[in-house]
Amino acid sequence: MTRISLEALNAADPAAFVQAIADVFEHSPWIAERAAAQRPFATVESLHAAMWAEIASAAASTQQAFVSLHPELAGRAASEGEMTMDSVSEQGSTGLDRLSPAEVERFTRLNRDYRARFALPFVICVRRHTRASILSEFEHRLASTQQDELAAALREIFYITRLRVDDRVDGAGRPRVHGHLSTHVLDTLAGRPAAGVRLELRDISDGFPGVLMKQETTNADGRTERALIGGQPLRIGRYELTFHLAEYYRGCGVALPTPAFLDEVPLRFAISEPEGNYHVPLLATPWSYSTYRGS
Amino acid sequence: MTRISLEALNAADPAAFVQAIADVFEHSPWIAERAAAQRPFATVESLHAAMWAEIASAAASTQQAFVSLHPELAGRAASEGEMTMDSVSEQGSTGLDRLSPAEVERFTRLNRDYRARFALPFVICVRRHTRASILSEFEHRLASTQQDELAAALREIFYITRLRVDDRVDGAGRPRVHGHLSTHVLDTLAGRPAAGVRLELRDISDGFPGVLMKQETTNADGRTERALIGGQPLRIGRYELTFHLAEYYRGCGVALPTPAFLDEVPLRFAISEPEGNYHVPLLATPWSYSTYRGS
Amino acid sequence: MTRISLEALNAADPAAFVQAIADVFEHSPWIAERAAAQRPFATVESLHAAMWAEIASAAASTQQAFVSLHPELAGRAASEGEMTMDSVSEQGSTGLDRLSPAEVERFTRLNRDYRARFALPFVICVRRHTRASILSEFEHRLASTQQDELAAALREIFYITRLRVDDRVDGAGRPRVHGHLSTHVLDTLAGRPAAGVRLELRDISDGFPGVLMKQETTNADGRTERALIGGQPLRIGRYELTFHLAEYYRGCGVALPTPAFLDEVPLRFAISEPEGNYHVPLLATPWSYSTYRGS
Amino acid sequence: MTRISLEALNAADPAAFVQAIADVFEHSPWIAERAAAQRPFATVESLHAAMWAEIASAAASTQQAFVSLHPELAGRAASEGEMTMDSVSEQGSTGLDRLSPAEVERFTRLNRDYRARFALPFVICVRRHTRASILSEFEHRLASTQQDELAAALREIFYITRLRVDDRVDGAGRPRVHGHLSTHVLDTLAGRPAAGVRLELRDISDGFPGVLMKQETTNADGRTERALIGGQPLRIGRYELTFHLAEYYRGCGVALPTPAFLDEVPLRFAISEPEGNYHVPLLATPWSYSTYRGS
C-alpha cells in the first residue's frame, strides 16, 4: 500500500484528500468529505479521531446503515469477490480465507443467525484476533442485545479504521495500535542472562500442538534480537513459549540427571490486550523456574 | 501374592525357607539355599543383602550364567509362555505385553543385536521404567562394553530382586524401594493454600498428549489427599502436571481478563530417581507462578 | 501449675470443681459455680465455652462490673502486689514487669486516659502480643466507643480464659490456642533441601537490631528440628529470619564472588494471627531467592 | 576539572600533551612523554592503554620505584598536604579524610605493617571501594607475597589511571569504568509494574542501620527515573534496598491484616564488580516476594 504523509494530506485539495483516505471507512466517502473541512490535523491520531467523530456522533439509523455496509466474515461477499481490498487482506491475515468445509459451514450458520437476530453483519477487527477468539466472540455476541451489538460493531470499526489510518498515513502523533510480546531468560544458577537458549513460540488458540510462529535463540543479554511479536496488534488468543533448558545447562557444563528434571519448559499464557506489552520471562535453575507478566 | 513374615522365614526349616523365597532370584534356588544358613536376619533389607551377596561375590562366569537365565524383554519367552510369574507381571506393568507390531519388531531387533554383542539377554528392572526409558536405555547400553553390561545387568537384578523381597516379606527394616510424587498449590495472591484446584497428572514419556494418570482436586491444605504416586517405584520418564488456575481464581471471585493470562498451567518435569521424593509445587497468582523440586 | 484432668473435673463435687477452676475468670467464682451444674463436659473446649457463655449472656451491667475486676496493665495493682498469680505470670511473659521509667510513665498515662474515658481497665490478652503491639492496640482502642470497648475487653478475656483453661485442664477436644512458626530452606541450585544452613529468628517489634529468639541450623530436610515457635500463641509483632546463605554455598564448594551477592538474607514479616500457622520458607540460589507465607 | 578532547590531545605539540595528561600517572611524567610519540590515538581507551603499556612492560625495579611514588591511604602525606590533587579528591570520596581517631590508628598500623613487609605503600583504587572493603582488602593483602603485591598495586593503578583518563578526556571509544545499579518493582497480584512504591537504598558496608544513599518512588513503569547508582564505579560493599510494600498495597485498596505480613521488605546484597550491571528487582504480592540479580 502506498503511504502518504500527514503533511501532504493537510495540503491536498479536498478531492485529493478524499480520494487518498476515503476507503478507510468502508463504502462511506462522506466521512472523509466532512473530515476534509477540519484540516489541518496535528497528528495522525487526530485525523482518525476526526473521521471517527463523524460516525460516532451520527444518528443511530445512520450508524445502522453504515455498519450494514460491512462484509460478513468468511461470507458470501468474500467468495463472490465483492469485498474491499482492505477487507480481503484483513480477513486473509487470520486465515479466514482458508477454512475447511466444516468451518465454512459454521461461519455460514453464525452469520445467518447473527443477521437474523440483529439485522447487521457481524463486524470484528480480525487483525486483533485469532480464528479461535473470533469464533468465541461470535458465539458470545450472538447472545447480546440489538443496542449493545450496534455499539460493539462500532467499537470494532474504530479498531479497524484506526489500523487502516496507521497503515496509510505517515507522520507524528500516531495512535497506539501495536502490541509487543517479548521474553528474557535469566540463569539464576549463575546470576546472569542465559545466552544461547533455544526457544519456540506457538499459537495454541486452536489446541495442540499449535502453530509454530517463531524459533529463536537468546542473545548475550538473554533476550531475542527482536520482539517475538511487534509492529502489529497481538492477536487475542492462547500461546506457548517453550525453552530448551536442559540443552542450555548441559552446554554450560552443568551435570544434570538423565532425564533432566526440567528439559523443555513450557510457559502457556493468553493475550487479551492486542495493544498491550506482554513480557513473559523465564527465571530458571535446573531445578526451579518462575515466570510472570512483566512490562 | 501371599506374604510371609521375616519371623516365619527365620524360624522355617531350610527347605521351607528355600521354597518360600527361592524364586526371588530367577531360576537360581542355590542362592536361597546358601542364604538359609545365614539366618536369622534382623531386617528385610539384610535378608535381601545376604542373598544378593551370593551372586555379587560369585565368579564372573557364574554371574554370566546367572544373568543368562533371565528372559528377554517382550521377547520369545513371553510369547511362548516360558517366563516366571514375576517376570510376566513385571513386564505387563509397563505395557510390554501390549506392543504394536512395529514396537515388537523394534524390541526383537534390539534383543537380537544385544545378545549378538554381549551373549546376554538385556535385563532391566521394568518396574522402575516407562516404555520410553526402557527403549532409551536399551539403545544406550547397546553401545557399552561386555564388562560394563554384565555389571549393568547385575545392578538391574539388584533392583528387581529387592522389589520382589519387598513384595513377599513382611517385617521390620524394609529396603527403600518406593518413591513419592506430590504437589501443593499455594495461592500467593491470598497468602494461603489454594483449595479446590483441579489438576491432572499425565505420563508424557511417549509424547503428547500423553496418558492421563490422575485427576485430583486440592484439599483445604492445597494438597491432594494421597500422593500422586506412592507405594511403588516412580517410573523413570517425563510427566506433566496441569493446574486449572483461571477456574480456581474465578471461583474465588477474582476478576480476570478474557482469555485469562494464565489458564491451564502446565508443569513439565522428568523423574530420574525411582526411589526419590519429588515434590512439585505450584506457587501462583493470576499473573505469575513458580515451581521447584521440593522435598 | 498443677494440671487436672477433664475426667476428674467432671467427677468432682461442685465445691472441688469450683476450687479447681474458678480463678480462670478473674475474681468471679460465680462463673465456675454455674458451670458446675452443666457437667459433664465432653471436651476441654466445651468446658471453656460453658463458662464463657455465663458472662457472654450476662447483662451489660454485669459485664461492665466483671471487666472492672481486671488489673491494669503494668499498673498500680502490679506494683502493689494485688494481681492474681495468673495476671502476674502473663504480664511478666511480655516483659511488662521490666519497663523503663519512660515506659512506666507511658503506660500510666494510657491507663489513666482509658479509665477516664471508658470507666474500665484496659484489658488485653498479653500472651498474644508483643509490647509494641500492646502499645499500638492501646492507642488504637483509646479512640473507640464505650460499647465497642466493652466488647473488646470481653473478646480479650475470651482469649485469656481459653489459654488458662488450656493450661490447667488435661483431656480431649482442646481449644486451638497455639500457633506455629516454621521455615524451610530449599537449595534450588542443587534441587534439594539445604542442610546445615545457620539461621536466626529475631523479634524486631521494638525496632532494630531486635531481640534474638532462636539460633538454629537446618537438618537434612532443610528444616529446623522443632518449630521456631510452637506450643504457645504467636505474639502479634514483627520478626526477622536471617539465613547465612553465602556460608552455606561456600560450604557446598560453590565459588562465590567476594563479597558474595547474597550473604545474610533477611526475611522480615509480621504475625497478625496468634493461633495461625506461619511457614516462611527460603528458596535460594547464590543469585536469587524467594519467600512466601506457606502452610 | 577541565576536560580536553582526544582530538586536541592528538593535535597538541608533545609538551602540551604531556602537560595535559602527565599527572594521570602519579609523579611520573615520563609515561606521558613516551606515549606522546605514539599518537594519534583512535579512542580514549587506546590512549590509556598506551600509557599503561609503558609501566606494564617496564622492569620490575622500575615498577617498584613507580608504585613507591604513591601516597599512603589516610596517611602522613594526606595530613601533611603532600598528595596530588587527584589523590586528595579520590581519598576524600570514600571518607578517608574523615576518620575517627581509632580508624586513623588502624590505618596507621596497617600502613606501617604493609610497608615493613613489602617496602611499598598500600595502593588501592578507592573510588571502587567502600571504607569497609578497603579495610578488608588491606588485611587480606597483608598476607600476600612481595611479587603478588607488586602485581596487585599495578592492577589498582590500572583502575585509578583509567578513571582519571575518563575524567579528563572527551572523545569516542571510552573505557568501561562505570557500573549501574537499578531496580524494578512488579506487582504480581495485579500483573503490572508497581507505581508509587517508596524505596530507600542504604550503604550497610559498615553495619546497620547504614548510610541512606537514595530515597525514590517508582514511576508508572515500576522503575526509578534514574539509575540508583550510575555514571561512576559501584563501590564494592554491602547494600540494602527497602521497599514500602504494605503502604503500596493499602494504597491500591488491598485489604491487609494489621500488622501486614510484609511491610518494609529489605533486599540485602553485595556489589563485587564496580563496573558491572546490577539489576535487583522485587516481584511481590502481599504474601510473597522474590528477587534475583538481573541485567
Short mmCIF file of N, CA and C in Angstrom, two decimals, chain A residues 187-192 285-288, chain C residues 187-192 285-288:
data_model
loop_
_atom_site.label_atom_id
_atom_site.label_comp_id
_atom_site.label_asym_id
_atom_site.label_seq_id
_atom_site.Cartn_x
_atom_site.Cartn_y
_atom_site.Cartn_z
N ASP A 187 19.45 -16.92 34.00
CA ASP A 187 20.07 -18.11 34.61
C ASP A 187 20.33 -17.76 36.07
N THR A 188 19.45 -18.16 36.96
CA THR A 188 19.63 -17.79 38.36
C THR A 188 20.55 -18.76 39.09
N LEU A 189 21.08 -19.73 38.38
CA LEU A 189 22.15 -20.56 38.94
C LEU A 189 23.46 -19.77 38.86
N ALA A 190 23.67 -19.09 37.73
CA ALA A 190 24.91 -18.33 37.54
C ALA A 190 24.72 -16.84 37.79
N GLY A 191 23.49 -16.39 37.97
CA GLY A 191 23.26 -14.97 38.23
C GLY A 191 23.54 -14.09 37.04
N ARG A 192 23.15 -14.55 35.84
CA ARG A 192 23.41 -13.76 34.64
C ARG A 192 22.37 -14.13 33.58
N THR A 285 16.67 -22.29 37.23
CA THR A 285 17.83 -23.12 37.52
C THR A 285 17.48 -24.49 36.93
N PRO A 286 18.39 -25.46 37.04
CA PRO A 286 17.99 -26.80 36.56
C PRO A 286 16.86 -27.42 37.38
N TRP A 287 16.51 -26.81 38.51
CA TRP A 287 15.57 -27.43 39.44
C TRP A 287 14.38 -26.55 39.79
N SER A 288 14.28 -25.40 39.18
CA SER A 288 13.20 -24.49 39.55
C SER A 288 13.03 -23.46 38.45
N ASP C 187 17.52 -25.43 48.40
CA ASP C 187 18.64 -25.07 47.54
C ASP C 187 18.19 -25.34 46.10
N THR C 188 17.76 -24.30 45.41
CA THR C 188 17.26 -24.53 44.05
C THR C 188 18.39 -24.52 43.03
N LEU C 189 19.61 -24.39 43.48
CA LEU C 189 20.76 -24.62 42.61
C LEU C 189 20.98 -26.12 42.47
N ALA C 190 20.85 -26.84 43.57
CA ALA C 190 21.08 -28.28 43.55
C ALA C 190 19.78 -29.07 43.51
N GLY C 191 18.64 -28.38 43.69
CA GLY C 191 17.37 -29.09 43.65
C GLY C 191 17.14 -30.00 44.83
N ARG C 192 17.54 -29.55 46.01
CA ARG C 192 17.35 -30.39 47.20
C ARG C 192 17.24 -29.50 48.42
N THR C 285 19.17 -19.52 45.36
CA THR C 285 20.43 -19.84 44.72
C THR C 285 21.40 -18.76 45.20
N PRO C 286 22.67 -18.80 44.80
CA PRO C 286 23.56 -17.71 45.21
C PRO C 286 23.16 -16.36 44.62
N TRP C 287 22.20 -16.36 43.67
CA TRP C 287 21.88 -15.14 42.92
C TRP C 287 20.42 -14.77 42.96
N SER C 288 19.63 -15.49 43.69
CA SER C 288 18.19 -15.22 43.68
C SER C 288 17.57 -15.87 44.90
#
